[in-house]
Amino acid sequence: MLSREDDYWMRIALEEANSAAKNNEVPVGAVLILENEMISRGHNQLISSLDPTAHAEIKCIRDAAKKINNYRLNGATLYVTLEPCAMCLSAIAHARLKKVIFGAYDKKTGACGSCFNLFKATCFNHSIEIEGGLMEKECSEVLKNFFILKRN
């Protein structure tokens, strides 16, 4: 069950998404929480870093692993404004995150049920709790408005 605390962390992820938009990046933001503390935050930086793997989720995972000096982020929760893709969900599983809470569903590349259910794959030796749709309207609006501006 989602709580006010979940809303709080998603609002910070939305701040990150807005930072991405200001930098002409697709507005996706994320925060990684461990033991009720924000360990990292990030947003898409594919264009500015010339790195196709620089998704918000990957940035958060990399920064958090460096911060705690461990590539395993056992017990951590990732809040992200858009449903993770297959690359990000695989990284999430390898990092051993406990839970992912996302906002908007991604009908084009979403790997948590929109396109396919990678998190239900039996090939991973780690299972992840997934919750989708938190502040879905707000998260979708940021993306929608960004692409409207891009088209005009």
PDB file of N, CA and C in Angstrom, residues 11-100:
ATOM      1  N   ARG A  11       7.560  13.156  -5.518  1.00  0.00           N
ATOM      2  CA  ARG A  11       7.647  14.590  -5.828  1.00  0.00           C
ATOM      3  C   ARG A  11       9.102  15.003  -6.076  1.00  0.00           C
ATOM      4  N   ILE A  12      10.020  14.420  -5.349  1.00  0.00           N
ATOM      5  CA  ILE A  12      11.437  14.711  -5.595  1.00  0.00           C
ATOM      6  C   ILE A  12      11.862  14.128  -6.944  1.00  0.00           C
ATOM      7  N   ALA A  13      11.370  12.949  -7.274  1.00  0.00           N
ATOM      8  CA  ALA A  13      11.643  12.377  -8.595  1.00  0.00           C
ATOM      9  C   ALA A  13      11.086  13.286  -9.697  1.00  0.00           C
ATOM     10  N   LEU A  14       9.924  13.876  -9.460  1.00  0.00           N
ATOM     11  CA  LEU A  14       9.347  14.820 -10.428  1.00  0.00           C
ATOM     12  C   LEU A  14      10.217  16.070 -10.567  1.00  0.00           C
ATOM     13  N   GLU A  15      10.810  16.540  -9.481  1.00  0.00           N
ATOM     14  CA  GLU A  15      11.760  17.664  -9.561  1.00  0.00           C
ATOM     15  C   GLU A  15      12.914  17.295 -10.489  1.00  0.00           C
ATOM     16  N   GLU A  16      13.388  16.074 -10.357  1.00  0.00           N
ATOM     17  CA  GLU A  16      14.475  15.606 -11.221  1.00  0.00           C
ATOM     18  C   GLU A  16      14.018  15.540 -12.681  1.00  0.00           C
ATOM     19  N   ALA A  17      12.794  15.085 -12.907  1.00  0.00           N
ATOM     20  CA  ALA A  17      12.267  15.038 -14.271  1.00  0.00           C
ATOM     21  C   ALA A  17      12.212  16.441 -14.868  1.00  0.00           C
ATOM     22  N   ASN A  18      11.802  17.412 -14.073  1.00  0.00           N
ATOM     23  CA  ASN A  18      11.761  18.792 -14.559  1.00  0.00           C
ATOM     24  C   ASN A  18      13.164  19.320 -14.841  1.00  0.00           C
ATOM     25  N   SER A  19      14.149  18.903 -14.063  1.00  0.00           N
ATOM     26  CA  SER A  19      15.541  19.286 -14.340  1.00  0.00           C
ATOM     27  C   SER A  19      15.986  18.726 -15.687  1.00  0.00           C
ATOM     28  N   ALA A  20      15.598  17.489 -15.965  1.00  0.00           N
ATOM     29  CA  ALA A  20      15.929  16.888 -17.256  1.00  0.00           C
ATOM     30  C   ALA A  20      15.317  17.708 -18.391  1.00  0.00           C
ATOM     31  N   ALA A  21      14.049  18.073 -18.248  1.00  0.00           N
ATOM     32  CA  ALA A  21      13.369  18.845 -19.292  1.00  0.00           C
ATOM     33  C   ALA A  21      14.068  20.177 -19.544  1.00  0.00           C
ATOM     34  N   LYS A  22      14.502  20.832 -18.471  1.00  0.00           N
ATOM     35  CA  LYS A  22      15.213  22.113 -18.622  1.00  0.00           C
ATOM     36  C   LYS A  22      16.514  21.949 -19.387  1.00  0.00           C
ATOM     37  N   ASN A  23      17.071  20.748 -19.351  1.00  0.00           N
ATOM     38  CA  ASN A  23      18.311  20.455 -20.072  1.00  0.00           C
ATOM     39  C   ASN A  23      18.052  19.771 -21.410  1.00  0.00           C
ATOM     40  N   ASN A  24      16.811  19.859 -21.878  1.00  0.00           N
ATOM     41  CA  ASN A  24      16.411  19.306 -23.170  1.00  0.00           C
ATOM     42  C   ASN A  24      16.541  17.776 -23.238  1.00  0.00           C
ATOM     43  N   GLU A  25      16.403  17.143 -22.085  1.00  0.00           N
ATOM     44  CA  GLU A  25      16.419  15.681 -22.005  1.00  0.00           C
ATOM     45  C   GLU A  25      14.989  15.202 -21.768  1.00  0.00           C
ATOM     46  N   VAL A  26      14.683  13.992 -22.198  1.00  0.00           N
ATOM     47  CA  VAL A  26      13.367  13.425 -21.916  1.00  0.00           C
ATOM     48  C   VAL A  26      13.178  13.436 -20.400  1.00  0.00           C
ATOM     49  N   PRO A  27      12.090  14.056 -19.925  1.00  0.00           N
ATOM     50  CA  PRO A  27      11.925  14.293 -18.486  1.00  0.00           C
ATOM     51  C   PRO A  27      11.530  13.068 -17.664  1.00  0.00           C
ATOM     52  N   VAL A  28      12.557  12.326 -17.284  1.00  0.00           N
ATOM     53  CA  VAL A  28      12.380  11.205 -16.371  1.00  0.00           C
ATOM     54  C   VAL A  28      13.306  11.455 -15.195  1.00  0.00           C
ATOM     55  N   GLY A  29      12.759  11.315 -13.996  1.00  0.00           N
ATOM     56  CA  GLY A  29      13.545  11.514 -12.789  1.00  0.00           C
ATOM     57  C   GLY A  29      13.394  10.336 -11.850  1.00  0.00           C
ATOM     58  N   ALA A  30      14.393  10.183 -10.969  1.00  0.00           N
ATOM     59  CA  ALA A  30      14.369   9.066 -10.031  1.00  0.00           C
ATOM     60  C   ALA A  30      15.077   9.436  -8.734  1.00  0.00           C
ATOM     61  N   VAL A  31      14.679   8.778  -7.663  1.00  0.00           N
ATOM     62  CA  VAL A  31      15.376   8.875  -6.375  1.00  0.00           C
ATOM     63  C   VAL A  31      15.482   7.472  -5.802  1.00  0.00           C
ATOM     64  N   LEU A  32      16.593   7.211  -5.114  1.00  0.00           N
ATOM     65  CA  LEU A  32      16.807   5.918  -4.496  1.00  0.00           C
ATOM     66  C   LEU A  32      16.883   6.094  -2.991  1.00  0.00           C
ATOM     67  N   ILE A  33      16.052   5.337  -2.288  1.00  0.00           N
ATOM     68  CA  ILE A  33      15.896   5.460  -0.835  1.00  0.00           C
ATOM     69  C   ILE A  33      16.383   4.177  -0.166  1.00  0.00           C
ATOM     70  N   LEU A  34      17.193   4.347   0.860  1.00  0.00           N
ATOM     71  CA  LEU A  34      17.660   3.216   1.649  1.00  0.00           C
ATOM     72  C   LEU A  34      17.546   3.586   3.119  1.00  0.00           C
ATOM     73  N   GLU A  35      16.821   2.764   3.872  1.00  0.00           N
ATOM     74  CA  GLU A  35      16.588   3.000   5.292  1.00  0.00           C
ATOM     75  C   GLU A  35      16.042   4.411   5.555  1.00  0.00           C
ATOM     76  N   ASN A  36      15.026   4.765   4.782  1.00  0.00           N
ATOM     77  CA  ASN A  36      14.318   6.049   4.887  1.00  0.00           C
ATOM     78  C   ASN A  36      15.197   7.263   4.614  1.00  0.00           C
ATOM     79  N   GLU A  37      16.307   7.074   3.918  1.00  0.00           N
ATOM     80  CA  GLU A  37      17.204   8.173   3.569  1.00  0.00           C
ATOM     81  C   GLU A  37      17.435   8.177   2.066  1.00  0.00           C
ATOM     82  N   MET A  38      17.410   9.376   1.483  1.00  0.00           N
ATOM     83  CA  MET A  38      17.690   9.484   0.060  1.00  0.00           C
ATOM     84  C   MET A  38      19.194   9.306  -0.151  1.00  0.00           C
ATOM     85  N   ILE A  39      19.558   8.271  -0.878  1.00  0.00           N
ATOM     86  CA  ILE A  39      20.959   7.956  -1.148  1.00  0.00           C
ATOM     87  C   ILE A  39      21.409   8.618  -2.443  1.00  0.00           C
ATOM     88  N   SER A  40      20.506   8.690  -3.414  1.00  0.00           N
ATOM     89  CA  SER A  40      20.854   9.330  -4.691  1.00  0.00           C
ATOM     90  C   SER A  40      19.593   9.812  -5.391  1.00  0.00           C
ATOM     91  N   ARG A  41      19.823  10.697  -6.323  1.00  0.00           N
ATOM     92  CA  ARG A  41      18.752  11.210  -7.170  1.00  0.00           C
ATOM     93  C   ARG A  41      19.355  11.476  -8.533  1.00  0.00           C
ATOM     94  N   GLY A  42      18.516  11.402  -9.556  1.00  0.00           N
ATOM     95  CA  GLY A  42      19.050  11.617 -10.897  1.00  0.00           C
ATOM     96  C   GLY A  42      17.942  11.780 -11.923  1.00  0.00           C
ATOM     97  N   HIS A  43      18.367  12.178 -13.102  1.00  0.00           N
ATOM     98  CA  HIS A  43      17.439  12.326 -14.218  1.00  0.00           C
ATOM     99  C   HIS A  43      18.136  11.894 -15.503  1.00  0.00           C
ATOM    100  N   ASN A  44      17.352  11.728 -16.543  1.00  0.00           N
ATOM    101  CA  ASN A  44      17.914  11.339 -17.831  1.00  0.00           C
ATOM    102  C   ASN A  44      18.992  12.320 -18.258  1.00  0.00           C
ATOM    103  N   GLN A  45      20.088  11.760 -18.772  1.00  0.00           N
ATOM    104  CA  GLN A  45      21.191  12.582 -19.277  1.00  0.00           C
ATOM    105  C   GLN A  45      21.797  11.950 -20.530  1.00  0.00           C
ATOM    106  N   LEU A  46      20.985  11.296 -21.309  1.00  0.00           N
ATOM    107  CA  LEU A  46      21.465  10.608 -22.493  1.00  0.00           C
ATOM    108  C   LEU A  46      22.123  11.564 -23.487  1.00  0.00           C
ATOM    109  N   ILE A  47      21.452  12.667 -23.757  1.00  0.00           N
ATOM    110  CA  ILE A  47      21.934  13.621 -24.766  1.00  0.00           C
ATOM    111  C   ILE A  47      23.175  14.346 -24.265  1.00  0.00           C
ATOM    112  N   SER A  48      23.101  14.897 -23.066  1.00  0.00           N
ATOM    113  CA  SER A  48      24.214  15.700 -22.549  1.00  0.00           C
ATOM    114  C   SER A  48      25.467  14.872 -22.279  1.00  0.00           C
ATOM    115  N   SER A  49      25.303  13.599 -21.941  1.00  0.00           N
ATOM    116  CA  SER A  49      26.475  12.764 -21.652  1.00  0.00           C
ATOM    117  C   SER A  49      26.880  11.879 -22.831  1.00  0.00           C
ATOM    118  N   LEU A  50      26.100  11.952 -23.909  1.00  0.00           N
ATOM    119  CA  LEU A  50      26.327  11.091 -25.076  1.00  0.00           C
ATOM    120  C   LEU A  50      26.418   9.625 -24.665  1.00  0.00           C
ATOM    121  N   ASP A  51      25.495   9.237 -23.799  1.00  0.00           N
ATOM    122  CA  ASP A  51      25.507   7.889 -23.223  1.00  0.00           C
ATOM    123  C   ASP A  51      24.098   7.306 -23.262  1.00  0.00           C
ATOM    124  N   PRO A  52      23.862   6.316 -24.121  1.00  0.00           N
ATOM    125  CA  PRO A  52      22.511   5.747 -24.207  1.00  0.00           C
ATOM    126  C   PRO A  52      22.069   5.011 -22.953  1.00  0.00           C
ATOM    127  N   THR A  53      22.982   4.751 -22.020  1.00  0.00           N
ATOM    128  CA  THR A  53      22.604   4.087 -20.769  1.00  0.00           C
ATOM    129  C   THR A  53      22.355   5.080 -19.638  1.00  0.00           C
ATOM    130  N   ALA A  54      22.420   6.368 -19.907  1.00  0.00           N
ATOM    131  CA  ALA A  54      22.298   7.386 -18.848  1.00  0.00           C
ATOM    132  C   ALA A  54      20.839   7.679 -18.500  1.00  0.00           C
ATOM    133  N   HIS A  55      20.074   6.617 -18.268  1.00  0.00           N
ATOM    134  CA  HIS A  55      18.695   6.768 -17.808  1.00  0.00           C
ATOM    135  C   HIS A  55      18.712   7.175 -16.339  1.00  0.00           C
ATOM    136  N   ALA A  56      17.638   7.792 -15.897  1.00  0.00           N
ATOM    137  CA  ALA A  56      17.528   8.254 -14.507  1.00  0.00           C
ATOM    138  C   ALA A  56      17.788   7.120 -13.519  1.00  0.00           C
ATOM    139  N   GLU A  57      17.226   5.952 -13.796  1.00  0.00           N
ATOM    140  CA  GLU A  57      17.391   4.819 -12.892  1.00  0.00           C
ATOM    141  C   GLU A  57      18.855   4.391 -12.787  1.00  0.00           C
ATOM    142  N   ILE A  58      19.516   4.309 -13.918  1.00  0.00           N
ATOM    143  CA  ILE A  58      20.924   3.888 -13.953  1.00  0.00           C
ATOM    144  C   ILE A  58      21.789   4.902 -13.218  1.00  0.00           C
ATOM    145  N   LYS A  59      21.516   6.188 -13.442  1.00  0.00           N
ATOM    146  CA  LYS A  59      22.276   7.236 -12.744  1.00  0.00           C
ATOM    147  C   LYS A  59      22.132   7.072 -11.229  1.00  0.00           C
ATOM    148  N   CYS A  60      20.920   6.848 -10.773  1.00  0.00           N
ATOM    149  CA  CYS A  60      20.671   6.665  -9.339  1.00  0.00           C
ATOM    150  C   CYS A  60      21.407   5.453  -8.797  1.00  0.00           C
ATOM    151  N   ILE A  61      21.315   4.350  -9.499  1.00  0.00           N
ATOM    152  CA  ILE A  61      21.962   3.120  -9.042  1.00  0.00           C
ATOM    153  C   ILE A  61      23.476   3.304  -8.969  1.00  0.00           C
ATOM    154  N   ARG A  62      24.067   3.883 -10.003  1.00  0.00           N
ATOM    155  CA  ARG A  62      25.519   4.095 -10.011  1.00  0.00           C
ATOM    156  C   ARG A  62      25.955   4.990  -8.858  1.00  0.00           C
ATOM    157  N   ASP A  63      25.254   6.107  -8.687  1.00  0.00           N
ATOM    158  CA  ASP A  63      25.614   7.047  -7.618  1.00  0.00           C
ATOM    159  C   ASP A  63      25.446   6.430  -6.235  1.00  0.00           C
ATOM    160  N   ALA A  64      24.365   5.687  -6.045  1.00  0.00           N
ATOM    161  CA  ALA A  64      24.112   5.060  -4.741  1.00  0.00           C
ATOM    162  C   ALA A  64      25.171   4.010  -4.432  1.00  0.00           C
ATOM    163  N   ALA A  65      25.527   3.202  -5.409  1.00  0.00           N
ATOM    164  CA  ALA A  65      26.538   2.165  -5.196  1.00  0.00           C
ATOM    165  C   ALA A  65      27.873   2.782  -4.789  1.00  0.00           C
ATOM    166  N   LYS A  66      28.233   3.882  -5.440  1.00  0.00           N
ATOM    167  CA  LYS A  66      29.472   4.578  -5.067  1.00  0.00           C
ATOM    168  C   LYS A  66      29.377   5.149  -3.659  1.00  0.00           C
ATOM    169  N   LYS A  67      28.216   5.694  -3.347  1.00  0.00           N
ATOM    170  CA  LYS A  67      28.047   6.334  -2.036  1.00  0.00           C
ATOM    171  C   LYS A  67      28.167   5.324  -0.896  1.00  0.00           C
ATOM    172  N   ILE A  68      27.559   4.145  -1.058  1.00  0.00           N
ATOM    173  CA  ILE A  68      27.619   3.164   0.029  1.00  0.00           C
ATOM    174  C   ILE A  68      28.765   2.163  -0.165  1.00  0.00           C
ATOM    175  N   ASN A  69      29.508   2.328  -1.261  1.00  0.00           N
ATOM    176  CA  ASN A  69      30.669   1.478  -1.552  1.00  0.00           C
ATOM    177  C   ASN A  69      30.280  -0.002  -1.671  1.00  0.00           C
ATOM    178  N   ASN A  70      29.170  -0.233  -2.366  1.00  0.00           N
ATOM    179  CA  ASN A  70      28.702  -1.599  -2.578  1.00  0.00           C
ATOM    180  C   ASN A  70      27.764  -1.587  -3.782  1.00  0.00           C
ATOM    181  N   TYR A  71      27.988  -2.503  -4.718  1.00  0.00           N
ATOM    182  CA  TYR A  71      27.114  -2.554  -5.891  1.00  0.00           C
ATOM    183  C   TYR A  71      25.764  -3.179  -5.575  1.00  0.00           C
ATOM    184  N   ARG A  72      25.654  -3.823  -4.442  1.00  0.00           N
ATOM    185  CA  ARG A  72      24.367  -4.379  -4.032  1.00  0.00           C
ATOM    186  C   ARG A  72      23.655  -3.385  -3.131  1.00  0.00           C
ATOM    187  N   LEU A  73      22.458  -3.058  -3.514  1.00  0.00           N
ATOM    188  CA  LEU A  73      21.655  -2.058  -2.802  1.00  0.00           C
ATOM    189  C   LEU A  73      20.478  -2.748  -2.112  1.00  0.00           C
ATOM    190  N   ASN A  74      20.783  -3.787  -1.372  1.00  0.00           N
ATOM    191  CA  ASN A  74      19.754  -4.580  -0.686  1.00  0.00           C
ATOM    192  C   ASN A  74      18.849  -3.691   0.162  1.00  0.00           C
ATOM    193  N   GLY A  75      17.558  -3.891   0.008  1.00  0.00           N
ATOM    194  CA  GLY A  75      16.583  -3.167   0.814  1.00  0.00           C
ATOM    195  C   GLY A  75      16.205  -1.802   0.276  1.00  0.00           C
ATOM    196  N   ALA A  76      16.812  -1.362  -0.806  1.00  0.00           N
ATOM    197  CA  ALA A  76      16.546  -0.018  -1.344  1.00  0.00           C
ATOM    198  C   ALA A  76      15.260   0.009  -2.170  1.00  0.00           C
ATOM    199  N   THR A  77      14.665   1.196  -2.199  1.00  0.00           N
ATOM    200  CA  THR A  77      13.482   1.447  -3.027  1.00  0.00           C
ATOM    201  C   THR A  77      13.810   2.546  -4.019  1.00  0.00           C
ATOM    202  N   LEU A  78      13.441   2.326  -5.267  1.00  0.00           N
ATOM    203  CA  LEU A  78      13.644   3.315  -6.322  1.00  0.00           C
ATOM    204  C   LEU A  78      12.297   3.892  -6.714  1.00  0.00           C
ATOM    205  N   TYR A  79      12.201   5.210  -6.693  1.00  0.00           N
ATOM    206  CA  TYR A  79      11.026   5.930  -7.184  1.00  0.00           C
ATOM    207  C   TYR A  79      11.422   6.528  -8.520  1.00  0.00           C
ATOM    208  N   VAL A  80      10.637   6.274  -9.543  1.00  0.00           N
ATOM    209  CA  VAL A  80      10.949   6.784 -10.878  1.00  0.00           C
ATOM    210  C   VAL A  80       9.647   7.232 -11.546  1.00  0.00           C
ATOM    211  N   THR A  81       9.724   8.323 -12.282  1.00  0.00           N
ATOM    212  CA  THR A  81       8.521   8.929 -12.842  1.00  0.00           C
ATOM    213  C   THR A  81       7.951   8.165 -14.034  1.00  0.00           C
ATOM    214  N   LEU A  82       8.746   7.268 -14.634  1.00  0.00           N
ATOM    215  CA  LEU A  82       8.286   6.503 -15.792  1.00  0.00           C
ATOM    216  C   LEU A  82       8.646   5.035 -15.590  1.00  0.00           C
ATOM    217  N   GLU A  83       7.762   4.174 -15.994  1.00  0.00           N
ATOM    218  CA  GLU A  83       7.981   2.729 -15.910  1.00  0.00           C
ATOM    219  C   GLU A  83       9.350   2.356 -16.499  1.00  0.00           C
ATOM    220  N   PRO A  84      10.151   1.614 -15.769  1.00  0.00           N
ATOM    221  CA  PRO A  84      11.477   1.240 -16.269  1.00  0.00           C
ATOM    222  C   PRO A  84      11.434   0.382 -17.529  1.00  0.00           C
ATOM    223  N   CYS A  85      12.467   0.566 -18.356  1.00  0.00           N
ATOM    224  CA  CYS A  85      12.657  -0.243 -19.554  1.00  0.00           C
ATOM    225  C   CYS A  85      13.390  -1.530 -19.164  1.00  0.00           C
ATOM    226  N   ALA A  86      13.632  -2.406 -20.132  1.00  0.00           N
ATOM    227  CA  ALA A  86      14.298  -3.683 -19.862  1.00  0.00           C
ATOM    228  C   ALA A  86      15.715  -3.478 -19.340  1.00  0.00           C
ATOM    229  N   MET A  87      16.452  -2.530 -19.897  1.00  0.00           N
ATOM    230  CA  MET A  87      17.817  -2.272 -19.430  1.00  0.00           C
ATOM    231  C   MET A  87      17.808  -1.863 -17.968  1.00  0.00           C
ATOM    232  N   CYS A  88      16.937  -0.940 -17.625  1.00  0.00           N
ATOM    233  CA  CYS A  88      16.889  -0.437 -16.251  1.00  0.00           C
ATOM    234  C   CYS A  88      16.394  -1.498 -15.287  1.00  0.00           C
ATOM    235  N   LEU A  89      15.395  -2.263 -15.680  1.00  0.00           N
ATOM    236  CA  LEU A  89      14.878  -3.294 -14.790  1.00  0.00           C
ATOM    237  C   LEU A  89      15.926  -4.383 -14.557  1.00  0.00           C
ATOM    238  N   SER A  90      16.717  -4.690 -15.565  1.00  0.00           N
ATOM    239  CA  SER A  90      17.803  -5.653 -15.381  1.00  0.00           C
ATOM    240  C   SER A  90      18.840  -5.113 -14.403  1.00  0.00           C
ATOM    241  N   ALA A  91      19.204  -3.850 -14.525  1.00  0.00           N
ATOM    242  CA  ALA A  91      20.154  -3.231 -13.594  1.00  0.00           C
ATOM    243  C   ALA A  91      19.589  -3.218 -12.175  1.00  0.00           C
ATOM    244  N   ILE A  92      18.304  -2.947 -12.069  1.00  0.00           N
ATOM    245  CA  ILE A  92      17.625  -2.941 -10.765  1.00  0.00           C
ATOM    246  C   ILE A  92      17.719  -4.322 -10.120  1.00  0.00           C
ATOM    247  N   ALA A  93      17.511  -5.370 -10.906  1.00  0.00           N
ATOM    248  CA  ALA A  93      17.595  -6.734 -10.380  1.00  0.00           C
ATOM    249  C   ALA A  93      19.030  -7.064  -9.967  1.00  0.00           C
ATOM    250  N   HIS A  94      19.994  -6.696 -10.789  1.00  0.00           N
ATOM    251  CA  HIS A  94      21.398  -6.983 -10.466  1.00  0.00           C
ATOM    252  C   HIS A  94      21.863  -6.220  -9.229  1.00  0.00           C
ATOM    253  N   ALA A  95      21.305  -5.041  -9.009  1.00  0.00           N
ATOM    254  CA  ALA A  95      21.662  -4.239  -7.833  1.00  0.00           C
ATOM    255  C   ALA A  95      20.923  -4.725  -6.583  1.00  0.00           C
ATOM    256  N   ARG A  96      19.989  -5.638  -6.759  1.00  0.00           N
ATOM    257  CA  ARG A  96      19.238  -6.232  -5.652  1.00  0.00           C
ATOM    258  C   ARG A  96      18.309  -5.257  -4.930  1.00  0.00           C
ATOM    259  N   LEU A  97      17.750  -4.312  -5.693  1.00  0.00           N
ATOM    260  CA  LEU A  97      16.782  -3.412  -5.075  1.00  0.00           C
ATOM    261  C   LEU A  97      15.583  -4.214  -4.583  1.00  0.00           C
ATOM    262  N   LYS A  98      14.994  -3.729  -3.520  1.00  0.00           N
ATOM    263  CA  LYS A  98      13.825  -4.402  -2.952  1.00  0.00           C
ATOM    264  C   LYS A  98      12.557  -4.049  -3.723  1.00  0.00           C
ATOM    265  N   LYS A  99      12.430  -2.760  -4.085  1.00  0.00           N
ATOM    266  CA  LYS A  99      11.155  -2.293  -4.617  1.00  0.00           C
ATOM    267  C   LYS A  99      11.363  -1.166  -5.619  1.00  0.00           C
ATOM    268  N   VAL A 100      10.479  -1.119  -6.602  1.00  0.00           N
ATOM    269  CA  VAL A 100      10.409  -0.018  -7.560  1.00  0.00           C
ATOM    270  C   VAL A 100       8.990   0.516  -7.543  1.00  0.00           C
TER     271      VAL A 100
END
